[in-house]
PDB file of C-alpha atoms in Angstrom:
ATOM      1  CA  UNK A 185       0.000   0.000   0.000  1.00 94.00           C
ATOM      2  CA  UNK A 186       0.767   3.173  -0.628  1.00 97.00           C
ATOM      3  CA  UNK A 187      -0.004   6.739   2.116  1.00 97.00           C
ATOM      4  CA  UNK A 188      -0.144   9.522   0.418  1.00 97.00           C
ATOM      5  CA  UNK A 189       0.017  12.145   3.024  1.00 97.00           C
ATOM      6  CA  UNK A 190       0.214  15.986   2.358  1.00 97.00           C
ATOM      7  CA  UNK A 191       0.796  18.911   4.130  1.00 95.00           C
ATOM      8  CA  UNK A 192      -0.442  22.866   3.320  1.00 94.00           C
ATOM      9  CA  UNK A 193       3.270  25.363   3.690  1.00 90.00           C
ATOM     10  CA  UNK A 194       2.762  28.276   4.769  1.00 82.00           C
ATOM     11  CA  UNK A 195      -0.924  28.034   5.897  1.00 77.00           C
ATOM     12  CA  UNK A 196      -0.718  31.309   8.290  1.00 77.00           C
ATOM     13  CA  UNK A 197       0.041  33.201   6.069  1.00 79.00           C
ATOM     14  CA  UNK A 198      -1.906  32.404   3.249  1.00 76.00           C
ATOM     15  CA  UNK A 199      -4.868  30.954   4.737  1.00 82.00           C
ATOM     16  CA  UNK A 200      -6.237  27.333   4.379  1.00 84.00           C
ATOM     17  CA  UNK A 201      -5.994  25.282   1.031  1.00 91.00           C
ATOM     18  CA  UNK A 202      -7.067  22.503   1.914  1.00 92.00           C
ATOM     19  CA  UNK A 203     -10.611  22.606   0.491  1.00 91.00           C
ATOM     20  CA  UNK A 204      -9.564  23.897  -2.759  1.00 92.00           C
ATOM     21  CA  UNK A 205      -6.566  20.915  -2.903  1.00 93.00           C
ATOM     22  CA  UNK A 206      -9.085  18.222  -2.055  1.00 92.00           C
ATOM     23  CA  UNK A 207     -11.897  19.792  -5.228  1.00 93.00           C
ATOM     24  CA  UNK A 208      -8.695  19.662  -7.670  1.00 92.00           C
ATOM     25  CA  UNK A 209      -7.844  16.056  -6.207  1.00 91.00           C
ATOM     26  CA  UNK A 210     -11.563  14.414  -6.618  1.00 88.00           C
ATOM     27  CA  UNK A 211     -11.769  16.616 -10.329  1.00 89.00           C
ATOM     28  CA  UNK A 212      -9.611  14.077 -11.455  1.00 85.00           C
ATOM     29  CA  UNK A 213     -11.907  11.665 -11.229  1.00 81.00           C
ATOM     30  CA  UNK A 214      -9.706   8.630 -10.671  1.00 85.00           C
ATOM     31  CA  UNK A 215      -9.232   9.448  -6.666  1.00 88.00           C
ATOM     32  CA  UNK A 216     -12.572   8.703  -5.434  1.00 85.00           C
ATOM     33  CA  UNK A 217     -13.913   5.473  -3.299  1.00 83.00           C
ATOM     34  CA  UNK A 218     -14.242   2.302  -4.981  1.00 82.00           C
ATOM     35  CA  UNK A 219     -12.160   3.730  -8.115  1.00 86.00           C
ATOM     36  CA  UNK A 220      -8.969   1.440  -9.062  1.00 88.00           C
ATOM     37  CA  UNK A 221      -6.478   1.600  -7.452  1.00 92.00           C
ATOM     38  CA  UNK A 222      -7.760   3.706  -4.061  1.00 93.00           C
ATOM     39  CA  UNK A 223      -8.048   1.966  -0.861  1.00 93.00           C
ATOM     40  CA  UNK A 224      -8.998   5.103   1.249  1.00 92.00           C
ATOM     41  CA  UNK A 225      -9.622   8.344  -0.963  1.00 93.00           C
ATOM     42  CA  UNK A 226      -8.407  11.737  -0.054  1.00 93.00           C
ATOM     43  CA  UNK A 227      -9.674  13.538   2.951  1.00 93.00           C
ATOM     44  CA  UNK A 228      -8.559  16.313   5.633  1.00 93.00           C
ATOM     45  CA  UNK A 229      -6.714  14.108   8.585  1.00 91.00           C
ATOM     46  CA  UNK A 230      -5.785  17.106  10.910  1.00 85.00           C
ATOM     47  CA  UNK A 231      -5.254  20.742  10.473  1.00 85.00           C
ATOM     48  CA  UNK A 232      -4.092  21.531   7.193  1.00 90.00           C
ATOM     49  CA  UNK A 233      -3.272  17.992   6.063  1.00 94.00           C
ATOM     50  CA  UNK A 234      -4.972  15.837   4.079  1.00 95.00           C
ATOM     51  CA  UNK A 235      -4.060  11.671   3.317  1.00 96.00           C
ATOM     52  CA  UNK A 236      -5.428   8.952   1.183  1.00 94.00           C
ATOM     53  CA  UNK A 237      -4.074   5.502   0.776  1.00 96.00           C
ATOM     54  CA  UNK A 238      -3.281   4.088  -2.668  1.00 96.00           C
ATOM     55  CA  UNK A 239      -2.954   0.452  -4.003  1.00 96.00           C
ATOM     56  CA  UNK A 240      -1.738   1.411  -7.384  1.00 96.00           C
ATOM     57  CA  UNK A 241       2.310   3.176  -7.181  1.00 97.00           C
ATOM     58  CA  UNK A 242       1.732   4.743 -10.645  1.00 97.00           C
ATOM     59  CA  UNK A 243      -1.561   6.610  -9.254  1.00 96.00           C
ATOM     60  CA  UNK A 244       0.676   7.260  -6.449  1.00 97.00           C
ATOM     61  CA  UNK A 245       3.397   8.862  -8.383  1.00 97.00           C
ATOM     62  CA  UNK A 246       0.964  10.897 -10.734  1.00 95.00           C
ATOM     63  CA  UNK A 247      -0.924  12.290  -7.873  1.00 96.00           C
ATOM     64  CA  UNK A 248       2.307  13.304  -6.043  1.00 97.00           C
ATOM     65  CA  UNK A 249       3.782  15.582  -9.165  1.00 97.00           C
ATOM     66  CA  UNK A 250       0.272  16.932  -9.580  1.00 95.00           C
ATOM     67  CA  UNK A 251       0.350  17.851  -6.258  1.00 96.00           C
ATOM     68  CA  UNK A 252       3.786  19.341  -6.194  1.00 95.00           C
ATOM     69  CA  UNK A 253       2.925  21.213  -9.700  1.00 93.00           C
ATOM     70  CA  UNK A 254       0.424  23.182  -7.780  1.00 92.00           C
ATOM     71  CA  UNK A 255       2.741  24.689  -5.164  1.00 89.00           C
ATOM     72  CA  UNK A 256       2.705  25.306  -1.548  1.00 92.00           C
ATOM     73  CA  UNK A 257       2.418  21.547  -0.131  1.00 96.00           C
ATOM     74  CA  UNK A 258       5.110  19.278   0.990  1.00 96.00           C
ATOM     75  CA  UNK A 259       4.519  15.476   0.458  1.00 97.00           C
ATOM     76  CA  UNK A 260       5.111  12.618   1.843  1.00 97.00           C
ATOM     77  CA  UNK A 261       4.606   8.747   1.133  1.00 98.00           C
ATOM     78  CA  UNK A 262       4.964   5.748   2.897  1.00 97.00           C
ATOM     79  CA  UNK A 263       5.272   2.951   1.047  1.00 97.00           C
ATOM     80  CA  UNK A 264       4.117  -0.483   2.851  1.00 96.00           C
ATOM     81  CA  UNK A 265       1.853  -2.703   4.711  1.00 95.00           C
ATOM     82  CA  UNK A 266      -1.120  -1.512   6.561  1.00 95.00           C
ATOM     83  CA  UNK A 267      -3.229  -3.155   9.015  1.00 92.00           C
ATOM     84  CA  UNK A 268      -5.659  -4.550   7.756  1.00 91.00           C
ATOM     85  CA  UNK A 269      -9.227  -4.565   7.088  1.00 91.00           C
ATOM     86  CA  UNK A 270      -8.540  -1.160   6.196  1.00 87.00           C
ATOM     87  CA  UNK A 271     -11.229   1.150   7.445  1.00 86.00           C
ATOM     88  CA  UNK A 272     -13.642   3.796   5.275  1.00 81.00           C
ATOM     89  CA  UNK A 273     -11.386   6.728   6.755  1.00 84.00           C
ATOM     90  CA  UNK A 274      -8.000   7.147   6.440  1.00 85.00           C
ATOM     91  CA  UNK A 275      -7.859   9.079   9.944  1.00 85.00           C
ATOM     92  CA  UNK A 276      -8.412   5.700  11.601  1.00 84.00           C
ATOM     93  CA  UNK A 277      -6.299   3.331   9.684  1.00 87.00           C
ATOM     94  CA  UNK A 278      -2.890   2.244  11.007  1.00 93.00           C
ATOM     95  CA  UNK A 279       0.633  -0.072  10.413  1.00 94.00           C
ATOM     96  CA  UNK A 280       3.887   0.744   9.042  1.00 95.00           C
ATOM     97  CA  UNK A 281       2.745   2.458   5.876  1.00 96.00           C
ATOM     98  CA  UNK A 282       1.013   5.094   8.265  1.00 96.00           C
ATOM     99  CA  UNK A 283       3.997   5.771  10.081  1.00 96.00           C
ATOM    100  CA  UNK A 284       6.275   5.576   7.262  1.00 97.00           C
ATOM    101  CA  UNK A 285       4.377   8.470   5.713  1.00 97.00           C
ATOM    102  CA  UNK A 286       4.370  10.339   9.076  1.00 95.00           C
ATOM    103  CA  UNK A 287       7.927  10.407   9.223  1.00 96.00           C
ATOM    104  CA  UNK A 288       8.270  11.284   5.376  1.00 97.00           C
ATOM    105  CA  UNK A 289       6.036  14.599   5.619  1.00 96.00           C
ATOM    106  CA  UNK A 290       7.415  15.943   8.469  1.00 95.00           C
ATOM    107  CA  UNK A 291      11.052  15.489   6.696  1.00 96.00           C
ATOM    108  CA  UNK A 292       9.491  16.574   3.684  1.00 96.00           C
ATOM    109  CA  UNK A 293       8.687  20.285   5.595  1.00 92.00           C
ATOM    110  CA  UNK A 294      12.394  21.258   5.864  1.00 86.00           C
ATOM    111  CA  UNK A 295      13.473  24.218   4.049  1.00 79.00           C
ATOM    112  CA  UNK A 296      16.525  22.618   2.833  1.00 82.00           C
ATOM    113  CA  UNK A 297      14.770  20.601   0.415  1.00 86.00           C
ATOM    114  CA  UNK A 298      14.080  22.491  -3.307  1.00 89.00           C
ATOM    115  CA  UNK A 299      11.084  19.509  -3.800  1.00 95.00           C
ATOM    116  CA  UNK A 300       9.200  19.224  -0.729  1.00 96.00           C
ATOM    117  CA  UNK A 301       8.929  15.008  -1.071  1.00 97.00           C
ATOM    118  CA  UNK A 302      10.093  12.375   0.836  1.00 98.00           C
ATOM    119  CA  UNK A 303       9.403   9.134   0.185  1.00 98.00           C
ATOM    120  CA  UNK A 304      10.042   5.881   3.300  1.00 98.00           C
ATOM    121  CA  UNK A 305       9.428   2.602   2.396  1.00 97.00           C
ATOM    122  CA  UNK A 306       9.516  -0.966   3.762  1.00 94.00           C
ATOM    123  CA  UNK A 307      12.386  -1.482   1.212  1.00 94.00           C
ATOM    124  CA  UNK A 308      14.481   1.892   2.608  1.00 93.00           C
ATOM    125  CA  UNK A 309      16.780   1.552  -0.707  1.00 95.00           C
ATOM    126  CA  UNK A 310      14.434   0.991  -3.099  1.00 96.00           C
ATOM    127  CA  UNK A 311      11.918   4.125  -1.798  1.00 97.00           C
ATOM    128  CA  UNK A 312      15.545   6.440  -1.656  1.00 97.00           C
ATOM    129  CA  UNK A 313      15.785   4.999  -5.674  1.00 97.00           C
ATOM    130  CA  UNK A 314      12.268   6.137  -5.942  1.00 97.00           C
ATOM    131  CA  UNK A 315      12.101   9.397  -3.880  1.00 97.00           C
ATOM    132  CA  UNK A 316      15.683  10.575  -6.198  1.00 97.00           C
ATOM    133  CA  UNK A 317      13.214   9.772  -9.317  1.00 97.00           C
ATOM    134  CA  UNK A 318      10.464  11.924  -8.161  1.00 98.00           C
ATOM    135  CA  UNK A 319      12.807  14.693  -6.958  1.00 97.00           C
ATOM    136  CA  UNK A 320      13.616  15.089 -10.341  1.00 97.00           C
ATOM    137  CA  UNK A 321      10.530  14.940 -11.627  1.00 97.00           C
ATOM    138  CA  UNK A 322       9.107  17.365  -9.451  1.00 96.00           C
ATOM    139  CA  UNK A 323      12.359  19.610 -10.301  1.00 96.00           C
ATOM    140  CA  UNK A 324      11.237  19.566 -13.733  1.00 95.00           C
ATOM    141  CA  UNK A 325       7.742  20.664 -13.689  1.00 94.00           C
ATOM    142  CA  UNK A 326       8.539  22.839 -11.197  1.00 92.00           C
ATOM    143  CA  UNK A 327      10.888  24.434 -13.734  1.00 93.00           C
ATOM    144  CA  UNK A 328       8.525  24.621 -16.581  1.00 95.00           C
ATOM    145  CA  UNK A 329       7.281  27.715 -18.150  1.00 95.00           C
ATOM    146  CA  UNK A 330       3.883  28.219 -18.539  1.00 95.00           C
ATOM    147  CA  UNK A 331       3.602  28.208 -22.913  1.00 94.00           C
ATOM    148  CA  UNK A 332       5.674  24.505 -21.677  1.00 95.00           C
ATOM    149  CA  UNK A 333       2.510  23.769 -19.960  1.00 95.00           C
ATOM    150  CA  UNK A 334       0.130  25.018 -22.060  1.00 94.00           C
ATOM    151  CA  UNK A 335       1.451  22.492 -24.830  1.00 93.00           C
ATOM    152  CA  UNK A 336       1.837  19.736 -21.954  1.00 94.00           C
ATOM    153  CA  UNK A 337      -1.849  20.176 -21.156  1.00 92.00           C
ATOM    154  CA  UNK A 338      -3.612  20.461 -24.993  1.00 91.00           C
ATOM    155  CA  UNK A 339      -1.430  17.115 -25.220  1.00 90.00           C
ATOM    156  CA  UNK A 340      -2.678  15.253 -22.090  1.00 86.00           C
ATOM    157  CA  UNK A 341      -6.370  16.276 -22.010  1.00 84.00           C
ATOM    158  CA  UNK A 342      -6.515  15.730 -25.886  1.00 80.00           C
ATOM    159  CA  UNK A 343      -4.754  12.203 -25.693  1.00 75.00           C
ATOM    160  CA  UNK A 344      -3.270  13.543 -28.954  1.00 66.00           C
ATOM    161  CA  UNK A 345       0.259  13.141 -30.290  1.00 68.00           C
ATOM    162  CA  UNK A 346       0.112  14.545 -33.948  1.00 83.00           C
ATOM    163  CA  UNK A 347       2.263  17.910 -33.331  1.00 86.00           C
ATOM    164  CA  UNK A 348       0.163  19.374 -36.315  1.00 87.00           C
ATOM    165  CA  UNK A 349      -3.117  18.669 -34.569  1.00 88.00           C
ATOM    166  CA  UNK A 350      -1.986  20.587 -31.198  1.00 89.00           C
ATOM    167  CA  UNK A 351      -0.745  23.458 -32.576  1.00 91.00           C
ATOM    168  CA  UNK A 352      -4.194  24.094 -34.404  1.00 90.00           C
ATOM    169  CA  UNK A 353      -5.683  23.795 -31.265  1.00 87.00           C
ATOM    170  CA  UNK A 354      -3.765  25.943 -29.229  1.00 90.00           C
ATOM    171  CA  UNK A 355      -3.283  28.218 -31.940  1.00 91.00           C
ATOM    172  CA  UNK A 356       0.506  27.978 -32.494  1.00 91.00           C
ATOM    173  CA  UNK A 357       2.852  26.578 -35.045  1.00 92.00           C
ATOM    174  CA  UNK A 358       4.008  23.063 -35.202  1.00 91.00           C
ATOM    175  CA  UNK A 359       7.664  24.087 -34.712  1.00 92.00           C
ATOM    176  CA  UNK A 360       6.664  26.363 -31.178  1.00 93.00           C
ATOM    177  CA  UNK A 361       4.475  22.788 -30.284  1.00 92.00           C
ATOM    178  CA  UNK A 362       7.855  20.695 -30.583  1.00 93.00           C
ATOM    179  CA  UNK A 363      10.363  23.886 -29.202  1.00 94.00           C
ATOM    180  CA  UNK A 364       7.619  23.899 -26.427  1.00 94.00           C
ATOM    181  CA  UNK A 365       7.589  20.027 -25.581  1.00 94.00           C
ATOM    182  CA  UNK A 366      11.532  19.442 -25.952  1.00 95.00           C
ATOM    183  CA  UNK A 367      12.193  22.493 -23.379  1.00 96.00           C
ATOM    184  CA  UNK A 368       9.353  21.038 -21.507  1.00 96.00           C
ATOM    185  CA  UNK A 369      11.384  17.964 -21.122  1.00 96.00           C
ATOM    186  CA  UNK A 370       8.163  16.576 -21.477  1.00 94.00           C
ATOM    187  CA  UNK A 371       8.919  12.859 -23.453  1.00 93.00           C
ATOM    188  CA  UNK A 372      11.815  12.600 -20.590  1.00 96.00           C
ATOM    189  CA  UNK A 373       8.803  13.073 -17.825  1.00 96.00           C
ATOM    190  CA  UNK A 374       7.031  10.568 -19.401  1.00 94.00           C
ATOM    191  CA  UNK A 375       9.720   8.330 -19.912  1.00 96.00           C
ATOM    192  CA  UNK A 376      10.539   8.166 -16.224  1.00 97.00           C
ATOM    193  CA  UNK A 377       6.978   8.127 -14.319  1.00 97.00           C
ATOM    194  CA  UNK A 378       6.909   4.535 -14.687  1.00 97.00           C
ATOM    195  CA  UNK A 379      10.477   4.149 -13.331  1.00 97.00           C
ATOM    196  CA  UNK A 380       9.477   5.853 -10.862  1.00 98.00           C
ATOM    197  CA  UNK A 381       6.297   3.738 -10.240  1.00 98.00           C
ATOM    198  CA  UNK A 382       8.076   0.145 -10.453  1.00 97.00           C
ATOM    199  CA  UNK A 383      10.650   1.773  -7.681  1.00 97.00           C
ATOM    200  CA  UNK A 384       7.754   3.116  -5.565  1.00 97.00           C
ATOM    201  CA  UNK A 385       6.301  -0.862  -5.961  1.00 97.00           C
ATOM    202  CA  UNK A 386       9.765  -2.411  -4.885  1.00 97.00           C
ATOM    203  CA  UNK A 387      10.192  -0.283  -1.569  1.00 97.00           C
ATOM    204  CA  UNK A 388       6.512  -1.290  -0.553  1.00 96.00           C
ATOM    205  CA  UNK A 389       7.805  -5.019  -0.266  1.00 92.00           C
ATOM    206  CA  UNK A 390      10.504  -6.238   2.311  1.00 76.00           C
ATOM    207  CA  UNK A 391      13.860  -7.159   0.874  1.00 59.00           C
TER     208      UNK A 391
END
């Protein structure tokens, strides 16, 4: 299993997100109860924070740099068992996975870290291999310049990969589509989220 726990920065001074994080989260559509992959959806734990708990690593790793592209949270998974039957809420659940994540957030807060993500698993080298992944990941969208994004966006809502097509739709030329996506790193981002994944997988089980 996989605890997805995340925590609002800065939430004195700019007020409470969490509300407006958990609409963007269910939005998705794929992060509600009894959809693939979710074992406890999303939901406000304690003050600022909000948790779910995730049987599928590659939801886990696409919800984590969707959550990091927005900006303001710090992240933290624990990758593991839980105890089990799992209950409705993930306020109530407990086992290692819980208190893996605990740990991770709370490292995940320092101000030394450019990506606010930590990631503890049952496997502690494999979930360093995959927290290094995800760093980077989050490093690059983090980086990425808003035309980089527009392109990124026309091409994952649109499920469309002719260049030709997205530039008509965003109104650009074919050439600013493929300038956009190369700075955008965005075929690298792709090629790595299921590295990242199969990591996240191996430091859920016990080596």
């Amino acid at each position: 299993m996989f605890v997805v726990t995340i925590d609002q920065q800065g939430s004195r001074r700019v007020g409470d997100r969490v509300d407006e994080l958990l609409a963007t989260l269910r939005a998705r559509g794929d992060l509600h109860r009894g959809s693939a992959g979710v074992a406890a959806p999303f939901e406000r734990t304690v003050g600022d924070e909000v948790q779910c708990v995730l049987v599928d690593p590659a939801l886990a790793v696409d919800v984590t740099l969707a959550v990091l592209r927005l900006k303001g949270w710090s992240v933290g998974i624990g990758a593991g068992p839980v105890d089990e039957p799992l209950p409705a809420s993930s306020r109530a659940g407990s086992g290692p996975a819980f208190i893996l994540a605990r740990d991770a957030v709370e490292q995940a807060k320092s101000r030394l870290r450019v990506v606010p993500l930590v990631v503890h698993g049952h496997h502690e080298a494999r979930a360093r291999e995959a927290e290094a992944v995800l760093v980077l990941l989050g490093a690059t969208l983090q980086r990425r310049t808003p035309a980089g994004w527009e392109v990124v966006d026309a091409v994952e809502r649109s499920g469309e990969t002719r260049q030709d097509e997205i530039a008509r739709r965003i109104g650009v030329s074919q050439q600013a589509v493929s300038q956009r996506l190369r700075t955008a790193l965005w075929a690298e981002e792709q090629a790595a989220r299921p590295v990242a994944a199969r990591l996240l997988a191996a430091a859920a089980v016990d080596g």
